XYZ file of C-alpha atoms in Angstrom:
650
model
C 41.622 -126.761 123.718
C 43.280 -125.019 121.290
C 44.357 -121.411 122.390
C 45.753 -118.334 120.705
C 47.214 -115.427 122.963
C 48.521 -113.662 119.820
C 48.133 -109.833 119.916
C 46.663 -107.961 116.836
C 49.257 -107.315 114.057
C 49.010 -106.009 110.662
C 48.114 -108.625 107.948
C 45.458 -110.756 107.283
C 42.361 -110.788 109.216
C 41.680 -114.012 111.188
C 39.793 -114.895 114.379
C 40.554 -118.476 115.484
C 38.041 -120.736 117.484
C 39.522 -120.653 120.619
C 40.798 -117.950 122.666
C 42.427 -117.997 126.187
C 41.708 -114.809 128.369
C 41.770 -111.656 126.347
C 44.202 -112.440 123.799
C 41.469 -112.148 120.787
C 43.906 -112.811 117.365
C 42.338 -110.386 115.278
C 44.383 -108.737 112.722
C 43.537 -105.956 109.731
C 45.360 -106.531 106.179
C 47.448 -103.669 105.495
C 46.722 -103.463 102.454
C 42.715 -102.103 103.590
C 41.610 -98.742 102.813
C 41.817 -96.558 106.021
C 37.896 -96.485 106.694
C 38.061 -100.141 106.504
C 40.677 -100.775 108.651
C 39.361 -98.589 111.098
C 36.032 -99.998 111.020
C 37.761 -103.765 111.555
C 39.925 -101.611 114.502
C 36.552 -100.548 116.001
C 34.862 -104.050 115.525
C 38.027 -105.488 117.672
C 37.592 -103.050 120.336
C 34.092 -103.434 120.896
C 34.545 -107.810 120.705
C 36.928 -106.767 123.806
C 34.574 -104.631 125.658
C 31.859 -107.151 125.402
C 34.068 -109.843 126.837
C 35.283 -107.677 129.507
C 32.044 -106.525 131.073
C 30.719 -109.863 130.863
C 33.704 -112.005 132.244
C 33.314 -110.599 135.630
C 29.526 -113.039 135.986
C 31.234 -115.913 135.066
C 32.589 -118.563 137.448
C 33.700 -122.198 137.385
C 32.084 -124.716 139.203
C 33.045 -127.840 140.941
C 30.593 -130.408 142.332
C 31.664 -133.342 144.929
C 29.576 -136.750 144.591
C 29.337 -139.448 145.951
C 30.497 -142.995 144.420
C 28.732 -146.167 144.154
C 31.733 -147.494 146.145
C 31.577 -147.476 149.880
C 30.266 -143.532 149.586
C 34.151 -142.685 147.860
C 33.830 -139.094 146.923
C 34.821 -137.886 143.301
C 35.261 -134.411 141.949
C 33.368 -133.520 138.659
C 34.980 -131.970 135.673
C 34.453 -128.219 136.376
C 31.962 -126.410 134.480
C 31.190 -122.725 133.765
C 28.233 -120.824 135.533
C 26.861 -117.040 134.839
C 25.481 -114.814 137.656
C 22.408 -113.479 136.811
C 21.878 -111.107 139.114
C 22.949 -109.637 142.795
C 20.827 -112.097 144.974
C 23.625 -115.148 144.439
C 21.662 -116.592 141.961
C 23.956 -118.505 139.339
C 22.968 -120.098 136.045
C 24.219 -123.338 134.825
C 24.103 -126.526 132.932
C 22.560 -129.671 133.677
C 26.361 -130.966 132.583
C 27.316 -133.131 135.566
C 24.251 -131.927 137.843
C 21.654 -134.394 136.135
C 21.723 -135.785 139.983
C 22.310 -133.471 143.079
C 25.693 -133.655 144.048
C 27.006 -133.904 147.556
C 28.686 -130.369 147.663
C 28.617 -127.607 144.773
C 31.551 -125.256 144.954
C 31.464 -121.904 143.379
C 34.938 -120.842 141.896
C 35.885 -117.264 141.783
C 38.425 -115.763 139.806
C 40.684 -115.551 142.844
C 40.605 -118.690 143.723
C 38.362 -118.762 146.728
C 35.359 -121.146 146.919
C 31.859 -120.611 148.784
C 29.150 -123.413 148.929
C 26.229 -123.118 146.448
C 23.077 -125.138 146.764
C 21.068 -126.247 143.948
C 17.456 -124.246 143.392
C 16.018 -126.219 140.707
C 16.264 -127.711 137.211
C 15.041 -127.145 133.371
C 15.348 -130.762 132.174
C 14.525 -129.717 128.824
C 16.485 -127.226 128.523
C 19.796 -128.396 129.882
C 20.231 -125.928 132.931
C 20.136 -125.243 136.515
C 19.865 -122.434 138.740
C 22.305 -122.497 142.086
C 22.022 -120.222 144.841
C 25.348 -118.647 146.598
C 25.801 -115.562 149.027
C 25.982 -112.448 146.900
C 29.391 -111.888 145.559
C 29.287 -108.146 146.151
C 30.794 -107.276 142.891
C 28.125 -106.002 140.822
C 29.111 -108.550 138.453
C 26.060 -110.143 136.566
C 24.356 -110.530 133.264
C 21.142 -108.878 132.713
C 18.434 -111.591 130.933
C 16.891 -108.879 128.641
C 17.802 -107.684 125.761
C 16.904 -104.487 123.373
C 16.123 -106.407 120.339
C 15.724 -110.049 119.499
C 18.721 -112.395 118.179
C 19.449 -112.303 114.495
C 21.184 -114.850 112.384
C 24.763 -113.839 111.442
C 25.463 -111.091 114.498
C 28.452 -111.958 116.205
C 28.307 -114.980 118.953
C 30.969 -114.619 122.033
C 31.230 -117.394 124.463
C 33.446 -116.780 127.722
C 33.781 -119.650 130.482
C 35.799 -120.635 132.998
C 35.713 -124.115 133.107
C 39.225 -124.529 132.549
C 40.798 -122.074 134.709
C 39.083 -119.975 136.996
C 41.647 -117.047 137.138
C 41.467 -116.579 133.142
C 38.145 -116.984 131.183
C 37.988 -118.375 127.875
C 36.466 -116.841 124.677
C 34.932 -118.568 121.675
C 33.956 -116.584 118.764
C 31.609 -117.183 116.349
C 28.505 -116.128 114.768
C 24.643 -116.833 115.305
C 23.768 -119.257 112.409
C 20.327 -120.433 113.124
C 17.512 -119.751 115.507
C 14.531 -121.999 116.863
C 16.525 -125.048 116.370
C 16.403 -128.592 118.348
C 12.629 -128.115 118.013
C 12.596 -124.382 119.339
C 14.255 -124.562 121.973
C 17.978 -123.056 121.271
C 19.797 -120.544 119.171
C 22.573 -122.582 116.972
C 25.882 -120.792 117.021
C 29.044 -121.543 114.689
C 31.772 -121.964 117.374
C 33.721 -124.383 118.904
C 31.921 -125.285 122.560
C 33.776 -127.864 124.669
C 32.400 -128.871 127.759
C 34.106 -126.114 130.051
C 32.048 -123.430 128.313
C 28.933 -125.387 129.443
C 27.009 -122.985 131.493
C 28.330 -119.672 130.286
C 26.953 -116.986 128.906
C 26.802 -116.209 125.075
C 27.064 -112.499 124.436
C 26.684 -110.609 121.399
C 29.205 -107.896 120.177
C 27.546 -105.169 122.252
C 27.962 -107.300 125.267
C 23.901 -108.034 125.409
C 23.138 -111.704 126.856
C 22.568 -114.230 123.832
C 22.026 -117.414 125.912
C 23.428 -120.079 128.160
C 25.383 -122.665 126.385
C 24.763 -125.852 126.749
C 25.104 -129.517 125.529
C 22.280 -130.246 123.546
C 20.710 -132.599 120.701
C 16.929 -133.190 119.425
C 15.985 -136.265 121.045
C 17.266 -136.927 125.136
C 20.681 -138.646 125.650
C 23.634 -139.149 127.499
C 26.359 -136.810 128.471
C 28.437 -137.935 125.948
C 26.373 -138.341 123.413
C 25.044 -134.344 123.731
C 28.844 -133.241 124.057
C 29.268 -134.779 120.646
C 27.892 -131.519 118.533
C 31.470 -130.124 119.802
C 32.947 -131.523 117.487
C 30.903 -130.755 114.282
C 32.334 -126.534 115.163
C 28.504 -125.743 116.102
C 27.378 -125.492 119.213
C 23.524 -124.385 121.013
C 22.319 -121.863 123.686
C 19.082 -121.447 125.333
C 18.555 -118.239 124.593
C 18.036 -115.331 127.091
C 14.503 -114.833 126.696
C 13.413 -118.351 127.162
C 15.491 -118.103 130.545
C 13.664 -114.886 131.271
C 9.941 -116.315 130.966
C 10.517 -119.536 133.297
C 13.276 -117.660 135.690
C 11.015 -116.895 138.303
C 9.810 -120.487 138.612
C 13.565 -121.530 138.974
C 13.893 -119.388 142.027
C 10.535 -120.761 143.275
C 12.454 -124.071 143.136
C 10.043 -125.607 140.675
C 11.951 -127.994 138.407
C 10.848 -127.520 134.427
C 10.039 -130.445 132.677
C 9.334 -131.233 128.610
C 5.709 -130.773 127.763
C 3.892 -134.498 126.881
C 0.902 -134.303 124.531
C 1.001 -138.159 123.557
C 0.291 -138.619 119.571
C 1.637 -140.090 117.199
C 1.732 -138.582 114.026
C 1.206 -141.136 110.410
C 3.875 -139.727 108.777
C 7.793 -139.936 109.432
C 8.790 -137.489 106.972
C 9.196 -134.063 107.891
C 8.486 -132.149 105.294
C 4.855 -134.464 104.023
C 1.630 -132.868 104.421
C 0.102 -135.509 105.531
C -0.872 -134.461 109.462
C -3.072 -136.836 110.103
C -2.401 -138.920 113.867
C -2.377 -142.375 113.267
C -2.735 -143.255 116.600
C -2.914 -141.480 120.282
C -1.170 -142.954 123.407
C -3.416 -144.393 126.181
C -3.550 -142.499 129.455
C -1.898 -139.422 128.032
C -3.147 -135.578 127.704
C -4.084 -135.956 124.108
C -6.022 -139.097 124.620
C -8.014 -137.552 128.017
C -8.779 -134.133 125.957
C -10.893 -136.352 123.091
C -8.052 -136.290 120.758
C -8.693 -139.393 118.270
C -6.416 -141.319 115.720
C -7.164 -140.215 112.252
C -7.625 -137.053 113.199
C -6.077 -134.505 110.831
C -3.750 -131.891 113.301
C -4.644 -128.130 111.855
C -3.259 -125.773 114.770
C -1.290 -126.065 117.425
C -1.992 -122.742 120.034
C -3.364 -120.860 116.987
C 0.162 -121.509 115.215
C -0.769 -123.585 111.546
C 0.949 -126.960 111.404
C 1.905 -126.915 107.594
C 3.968 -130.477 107.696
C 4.898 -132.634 109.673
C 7.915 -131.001 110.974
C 5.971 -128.450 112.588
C 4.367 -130.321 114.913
C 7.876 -131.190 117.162
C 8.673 -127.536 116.500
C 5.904 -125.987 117.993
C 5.800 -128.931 120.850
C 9.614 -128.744 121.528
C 9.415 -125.250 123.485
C 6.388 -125.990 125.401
C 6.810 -126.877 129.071
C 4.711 -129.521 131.540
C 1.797 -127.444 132.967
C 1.115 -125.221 129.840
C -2.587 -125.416 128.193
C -2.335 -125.882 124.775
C -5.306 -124.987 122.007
C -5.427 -127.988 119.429
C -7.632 -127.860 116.196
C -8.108 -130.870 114.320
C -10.241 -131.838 111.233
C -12.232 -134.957 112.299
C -15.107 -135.974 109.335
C -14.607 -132.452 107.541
C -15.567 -130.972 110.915
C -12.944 -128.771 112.725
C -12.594 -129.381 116.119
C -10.666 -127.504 118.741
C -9.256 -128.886 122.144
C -7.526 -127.787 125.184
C -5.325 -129.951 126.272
C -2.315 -129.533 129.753
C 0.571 -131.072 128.972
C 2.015 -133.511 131.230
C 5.600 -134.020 132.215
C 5.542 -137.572 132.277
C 2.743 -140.239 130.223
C 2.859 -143.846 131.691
C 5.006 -145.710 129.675
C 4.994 -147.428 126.332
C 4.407 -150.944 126.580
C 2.919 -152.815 123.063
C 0.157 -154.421 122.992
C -0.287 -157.614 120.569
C -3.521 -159.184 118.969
C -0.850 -162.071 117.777
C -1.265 -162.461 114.019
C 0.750 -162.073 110.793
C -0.234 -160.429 107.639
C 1.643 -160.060 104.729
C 3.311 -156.887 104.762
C 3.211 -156.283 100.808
C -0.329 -157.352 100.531
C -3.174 -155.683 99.079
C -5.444 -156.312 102.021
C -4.561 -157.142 105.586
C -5.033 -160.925 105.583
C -4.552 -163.207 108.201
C -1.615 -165.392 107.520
C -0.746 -166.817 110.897
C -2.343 -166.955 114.301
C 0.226 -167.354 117.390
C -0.871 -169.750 119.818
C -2.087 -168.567 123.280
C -2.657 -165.277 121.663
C -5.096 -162.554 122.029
C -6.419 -163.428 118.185
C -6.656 -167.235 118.858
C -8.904 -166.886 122.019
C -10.908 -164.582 120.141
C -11.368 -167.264 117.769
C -9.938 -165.487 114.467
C -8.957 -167.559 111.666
C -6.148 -167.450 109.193
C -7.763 -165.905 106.090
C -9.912 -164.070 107.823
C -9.225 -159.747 106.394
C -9.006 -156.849 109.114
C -10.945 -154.230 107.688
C -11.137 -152.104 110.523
C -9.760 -151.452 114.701
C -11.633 -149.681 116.950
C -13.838 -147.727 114.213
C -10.481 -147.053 112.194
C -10.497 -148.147 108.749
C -7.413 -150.254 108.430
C -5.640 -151.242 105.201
C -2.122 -151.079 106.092
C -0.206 -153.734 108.381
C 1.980 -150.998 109.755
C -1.104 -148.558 110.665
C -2.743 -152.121 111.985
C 0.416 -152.656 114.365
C 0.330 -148.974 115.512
C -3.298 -149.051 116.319
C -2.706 -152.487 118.496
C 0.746 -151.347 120.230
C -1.352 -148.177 121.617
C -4.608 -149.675 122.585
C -5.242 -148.635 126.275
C -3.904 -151.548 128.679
C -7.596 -153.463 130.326
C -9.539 -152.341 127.692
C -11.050 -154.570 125.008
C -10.359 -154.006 121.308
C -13.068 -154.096 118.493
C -12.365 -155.841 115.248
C -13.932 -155.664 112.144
C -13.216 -158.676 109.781
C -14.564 -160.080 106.144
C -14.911 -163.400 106.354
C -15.891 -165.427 103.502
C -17.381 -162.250 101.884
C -19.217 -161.398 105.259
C -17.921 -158.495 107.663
C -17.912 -159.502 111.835
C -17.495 -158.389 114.907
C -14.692 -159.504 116.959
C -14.113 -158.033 120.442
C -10.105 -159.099 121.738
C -8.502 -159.060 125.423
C -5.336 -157.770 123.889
C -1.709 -159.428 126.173
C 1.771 -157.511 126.200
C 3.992 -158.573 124.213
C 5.665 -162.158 124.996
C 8.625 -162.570 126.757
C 10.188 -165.907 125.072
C 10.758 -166.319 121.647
C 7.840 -167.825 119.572
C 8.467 -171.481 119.156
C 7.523 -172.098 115.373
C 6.523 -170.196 112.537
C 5.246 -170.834 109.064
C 7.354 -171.740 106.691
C 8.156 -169.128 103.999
C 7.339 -169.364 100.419
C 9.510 -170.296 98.102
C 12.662 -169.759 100.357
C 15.924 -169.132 98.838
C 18.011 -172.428 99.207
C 21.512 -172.384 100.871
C 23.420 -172.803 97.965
C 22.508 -169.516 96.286
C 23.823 -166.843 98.690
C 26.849 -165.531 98.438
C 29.184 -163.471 101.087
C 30.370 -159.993 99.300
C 32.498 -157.371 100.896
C 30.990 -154.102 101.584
C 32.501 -151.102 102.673
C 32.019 -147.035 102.812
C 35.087 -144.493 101.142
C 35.813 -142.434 103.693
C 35.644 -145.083 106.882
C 38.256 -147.980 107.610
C 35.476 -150.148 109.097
C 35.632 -153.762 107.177
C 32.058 -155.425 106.406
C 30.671 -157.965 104.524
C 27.439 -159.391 103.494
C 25.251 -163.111 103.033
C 23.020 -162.421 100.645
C 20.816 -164.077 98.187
C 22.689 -163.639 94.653
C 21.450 -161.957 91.826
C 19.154 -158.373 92.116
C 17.455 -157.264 94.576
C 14.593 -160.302 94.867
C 12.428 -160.653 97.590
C 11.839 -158.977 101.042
C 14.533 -160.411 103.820
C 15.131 -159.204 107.458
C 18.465 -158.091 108.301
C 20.680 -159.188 111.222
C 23.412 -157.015 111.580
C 26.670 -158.419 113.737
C 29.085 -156.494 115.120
C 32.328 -158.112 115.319
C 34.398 -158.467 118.580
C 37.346 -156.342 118.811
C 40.464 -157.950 117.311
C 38.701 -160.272 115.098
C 40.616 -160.115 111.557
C 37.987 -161.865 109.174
C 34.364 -161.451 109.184
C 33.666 -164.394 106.754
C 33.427 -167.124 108.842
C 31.004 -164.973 111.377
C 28.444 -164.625 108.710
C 29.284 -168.274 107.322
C 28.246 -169.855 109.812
C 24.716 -168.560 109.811
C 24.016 -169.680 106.474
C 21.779 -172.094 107.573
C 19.554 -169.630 109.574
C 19.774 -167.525 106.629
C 17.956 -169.318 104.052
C 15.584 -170.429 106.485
C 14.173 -167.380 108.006
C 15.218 -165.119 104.664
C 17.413 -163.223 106.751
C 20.475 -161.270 104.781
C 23.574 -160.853 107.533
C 25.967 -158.053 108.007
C 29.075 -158.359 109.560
C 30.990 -155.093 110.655
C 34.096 -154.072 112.409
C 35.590 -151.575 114.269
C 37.612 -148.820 112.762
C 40.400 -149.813 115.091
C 41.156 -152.977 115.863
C 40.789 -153.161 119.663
C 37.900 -151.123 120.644
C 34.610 -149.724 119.026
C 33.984 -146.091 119.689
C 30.754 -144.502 119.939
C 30.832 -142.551 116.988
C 31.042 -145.519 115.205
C 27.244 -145.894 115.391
C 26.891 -143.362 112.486
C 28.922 -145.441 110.613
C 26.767 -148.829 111.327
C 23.482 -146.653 110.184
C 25.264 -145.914 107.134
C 26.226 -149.321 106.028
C 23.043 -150.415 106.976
C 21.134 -147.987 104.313
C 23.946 -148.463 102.154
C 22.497 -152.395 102.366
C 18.941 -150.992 101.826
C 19.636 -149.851 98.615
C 21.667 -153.071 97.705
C 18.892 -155.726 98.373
C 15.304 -155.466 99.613
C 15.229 -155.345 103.199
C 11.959 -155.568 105.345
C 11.863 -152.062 107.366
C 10.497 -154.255 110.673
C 13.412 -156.589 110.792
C 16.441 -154.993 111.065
C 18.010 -155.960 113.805
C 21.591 -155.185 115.543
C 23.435 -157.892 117.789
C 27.492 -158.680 118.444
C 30.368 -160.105 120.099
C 31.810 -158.972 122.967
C 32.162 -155.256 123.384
C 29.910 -155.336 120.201
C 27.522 -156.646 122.039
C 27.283 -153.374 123.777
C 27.844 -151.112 120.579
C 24.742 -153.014 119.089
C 22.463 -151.921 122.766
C 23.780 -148.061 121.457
C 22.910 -148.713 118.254
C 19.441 -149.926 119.043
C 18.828 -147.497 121.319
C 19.864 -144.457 119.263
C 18.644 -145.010 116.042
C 15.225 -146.445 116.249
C 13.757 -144.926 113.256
C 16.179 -147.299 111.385
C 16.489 -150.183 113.892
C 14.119 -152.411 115.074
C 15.463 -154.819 117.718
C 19.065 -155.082 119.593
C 20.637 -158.696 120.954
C 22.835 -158.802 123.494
C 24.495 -161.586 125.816
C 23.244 -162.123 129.022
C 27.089 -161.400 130.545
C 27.320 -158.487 128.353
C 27.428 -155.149 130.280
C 26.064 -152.267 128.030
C 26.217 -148.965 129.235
C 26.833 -144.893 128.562
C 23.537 -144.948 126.225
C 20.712 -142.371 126.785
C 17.655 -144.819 127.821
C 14.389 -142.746 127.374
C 11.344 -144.544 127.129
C 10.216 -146.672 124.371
C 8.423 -144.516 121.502
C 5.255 -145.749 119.192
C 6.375 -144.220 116.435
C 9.862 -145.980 116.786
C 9.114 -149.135 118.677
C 12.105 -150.953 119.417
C 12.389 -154.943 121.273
C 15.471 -156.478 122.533
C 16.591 -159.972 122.997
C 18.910 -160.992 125.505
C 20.722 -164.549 124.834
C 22.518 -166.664 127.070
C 21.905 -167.402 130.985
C 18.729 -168.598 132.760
C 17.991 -165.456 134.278
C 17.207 -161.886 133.090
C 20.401 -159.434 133.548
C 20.183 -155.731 135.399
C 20.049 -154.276 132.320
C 17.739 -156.504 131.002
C 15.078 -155.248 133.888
C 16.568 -151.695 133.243
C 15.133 -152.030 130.112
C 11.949 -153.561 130.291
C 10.709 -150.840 133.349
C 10.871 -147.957 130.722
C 8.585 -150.279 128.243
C 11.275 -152.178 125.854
C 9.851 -155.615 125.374
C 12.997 -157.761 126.875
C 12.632 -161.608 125.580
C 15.481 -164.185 126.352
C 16.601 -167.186 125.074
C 18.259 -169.147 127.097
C 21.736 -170.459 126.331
C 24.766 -172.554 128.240
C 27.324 -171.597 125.475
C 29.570 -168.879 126.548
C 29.482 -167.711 123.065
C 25.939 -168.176 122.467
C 25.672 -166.401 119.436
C 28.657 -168.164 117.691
C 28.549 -171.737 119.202
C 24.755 -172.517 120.103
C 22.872 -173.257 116.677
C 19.413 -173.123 118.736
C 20.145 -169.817 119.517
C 20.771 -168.680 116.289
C 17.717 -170.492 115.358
C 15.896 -168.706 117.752
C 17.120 -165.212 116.497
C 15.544 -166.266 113.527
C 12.210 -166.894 114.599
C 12.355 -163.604 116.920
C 13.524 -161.665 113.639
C 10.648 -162.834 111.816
C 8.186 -162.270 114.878
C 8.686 -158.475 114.843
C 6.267 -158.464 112.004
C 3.440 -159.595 114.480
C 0.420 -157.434 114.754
């Protein structure tokens, strides 16, 4: 942390990100009028005042757990935590306390220590509420403020992670609110971990929020902690404390509201609101809530775009009854609908057939044996024209529809076959666990002897790439395999050579990348794998359902982060069976963003293979006795192939 204990001078005016204790580095230019200076002088004070009536509710925290080794104990990182009022109770974040500790210790600023024990949670929120004797001070935060938060007030964030005798101030200013999907106030200030848990006051000392590590979608420590460095950092702001504080103390834990649809469009800003499909077993689906339906009104708030639907979904909590209007056949409809905190979990259905993607209709083009479709007794040629009632002209809308279907019920198809619509009712399976043995061949496949490797590479990164690639233009749809080099490894030609072969017959372009630095990938790299991955979009035609992210040795395990990070981009992750992937967030599988894996090597399914598969990744293996099996087994890389193409499968 950088720290500044400089005491106002005359000069230029400056206030620095970090400051340790009260040593604010705030200086007037001498060469301001009198009533300006004066008013800075003033401003100063009253940034003081507010950190010194609110430094006497903060505390550090220390939590004891226990190891996976023979019960070892380990002391956390120390945290911040903000008393809230003279009962003992203490706010804090979920930093560190995602799983109760064996002892929480409550640091005062003299050193001493008293046990707390933790109350409850707000999962979605990031924070917990600890209860400790009364400290007998006085010293606490009040949760309610005169006036609600404005953009561009001032932001002052005091902790004590770091030491608990001297608190530290960050000070910035309120830039946004209602952000990750309404549920925090954005500040500009630099947040490291050790604030986590303290309050965020404004310049008349009034309670702003809690900060904590945050980011839209759920992941790991790490990954959350990474906003710190982009100089912004989030707060759950006092109010939304206020409303649910009483059910802390209760000890009820506060989990993310689940309404279970899927909305058609990706883009946030398209008006398109219609649902495209709804998730079995979930509140929306139990309320009468249909695919197709258009979404009007969420809680008598308009949904405009798409965009507004996560925004007015993020805030709401498990247990709240929602009002939901939708237009179904130019008839409004309204519903009321409890959210759940959990919906059984994700796990894609398949009919087993191929259509071609580009098509104008949605054409059989290839049954899979043993499937669904084949014991149903559709043919190849045979056009979908409809699923479950739903009009269906779209392979992607098709796949959706399929994916979601409710597990042990039967599907209804409509099909035209020679000129003549039929019924076809299908006992849809999960999806396979092996790799499909054979596949049709591809039309007019580019040969071997017209792709070409060509270096790729981004201007402000040191990451080396390349790329096989049909030559010429764009040409026709290919999957994508992306590779991720093994640390160390100083030429990425021959690791996209020798897939040639695999290539040109499954039409699959490959991208090799490396790390920044040669002996380790870092997991900030992953932004730099998305961008060389649309950079490759826009460089030939790749199919949006086969991009796919594997690699080679600790590669391996950046491709699982990958995968598991970016899934509106990526589409499947490889891994070797010995590999040992780990520090990703692993929430469940999403419709919307449905993502397989493939694990290759060994005879039997790794831990994290299973890990995988229970929240509702498909997890298929090929089995390999090549230690290398990506490199040295050609059936393997065969194999990726055919499960490459296979992600296309309805």
């Amino acid at each position: 942390m950088r720290q500044n204990n400089q005491s106002p001078r005359p000069g230029r005016r400056f206030i620095t990100p970090f400051f340790a204790g009260l040593g604010l580095a705030v200086a007037v230019a001498a060469s301001l009028s009198p009533g300006v200076a004066n008013a800075q002088d003033a401003e100063y004070a009253a940034i003081q005042q507010a950190i010194q009536q609110t430094a006497g509710a903060v505390v550090q925290i220390e939590t004891i757990g226990a190891s996976a080794s023979q019960g070892e104990l380990t002391l956390g990182a120390p945290i911040s935590g903000t008393r809230i009022d003279d009962q003992g109770h203490i706010l804090t974040s979920l930093w560190g306390l995602e799983e109760t500790p064996a002892s929480i210790l409550i640091v005062e600023a003299d050193g001493s220590r008293q046990p707390a024990e933790l109350v409850a949670r707000d999962f979605s929120r990031e924070l917990v509420l600890l209860k400790t004797k009364p400290s007998g001070s006085g010293n606490h935060v009040a949760l309610q403020r005169k006036e609600k938060v404005r953009v561009g007030q001032w932001a002052i964030a005091v902790g004590r992670g770091i030491a608990p005798e001297t608190p530290s101030v960050s000070i910035g200013i309120v830039s946004a609110t209602g952000r990750m999907y309404g549920r925090a106030v954005q500040i500009d200030a630099r947040i490291s971990p050790s604030f986590y848990g303290g309050p965020v006051v404004d310049i008349e000392g009034e309670m702003i929020g809690i900060s904590v590590p945050m980011k839209p979608e759920a992941g790991s420590a790490g990954e959350k902690s990474d906003w710190y460095d982009s100089g912004i950092a989030f707060v759950v702001s006092a109010e939304a404390i206020a409303s649910r504080i009483d059910q802390m103390k209760a000890g009820k834990d506060i989990r993310a509201g689940k309404l279970g649809i899927v909305p058609a469009s990706k883009m946030p800003f398209s008006e398109d609101r219609t649902l495209s499909a709804v998730l079995a077993l979930s509140p929306a689906k139990r309320a009468g809530i249909q695919a197709d339906d258009e979404l009007l009104a969420i809680d008598g708030e308009a949904v405009r775009w798409n965009a507004d639907i996560k925004q007015l979904l993020g805030p709401r909590d498990a247990g709240e009854v929602l009002k939901i209007k939708v237009l179904r056949d130019e008839k409004e409809l309204e519903f009321e609908v409890e959210l759940a905190a959990d919906i059984p979990a994700f796990r894609p259905r398949v009919l087993g057939v191929l259509a071609d993607p580009q098509g104008e209709s949605l054409e059989i083009t290839h049954i899979f044996d043993d499937s669904a479709a084949a014991k149903a007794k559709l043919q190849i040629g045979d056009t979908i024209q409809a699923i479950d009632g739903n009009k269906i002209d779209d392979v992607d809308r098709a796949r959706l529809l399929v994916m979601t279907h409710p597990p042990g019920e039967d599907l209804d198809l409509t099909v035209l076959r020679d000129g003549k619509p039929l019924d076809v009712r299908c006992d849809l399976q999960s999806t396979p666990d092996t790799v499909v043995a054979e596949l049709p061949k591809l039309k007019d496949p580019i040969g071997e002897e017209a792709w070409e490797i060509v270096p790729r590479s981004l201007p402000d990164v040191s990451n080396k790439s390349c790329l096989l690639k049909p030559k010429g233009d764009k040409g026709p749809q290919l999957g994508l395999l992306v590779l991720l080099a093994r640390p160390g490894t100083e030429k990425l030609e021959p690791l996209v050579e020798a897939w040639r072969s695999v290539a040109a017959k499954h039409q699959l372009a490959i991208l090799a990348i490396g790390p920044a630095e040669g002996d380790r990938w870092k997991p900030a790299e992953s932004d730099v794998i998305v961008r060389l991955i649309q950079q490759t979009q826009q460089a030939i035609n790749v199919a949006p359902q086969q991009i796919v992210v594997g690699g080679f040795g600790a590669g391996a395990e950046m491709s699982m982060l990958v995968a598991l990070r970016d899934r509106e981009l990526v589409r499947g992750g490889i891994a070797a069976s010995g590999s040992r992937p780990g520090g990703f967030a692993l929430s469940e599988n999403d419709p919307g963003s449905p993502v397989q894996f493939l694990v290759v090597g060994g005879t039997e399914m790794p831990v994290w293979g299973r890990v995988i598969a229970n929240v509702g990744f498909p997890v298929l293996q090929q089995p390999s006795t090549e230690k290398e099996p990506l490199a040295d087994d050609p059936k393997v890389r065969d194999a990726v192939g055919r499960w490459i193409r296979s992600l296309e499968r309805i």
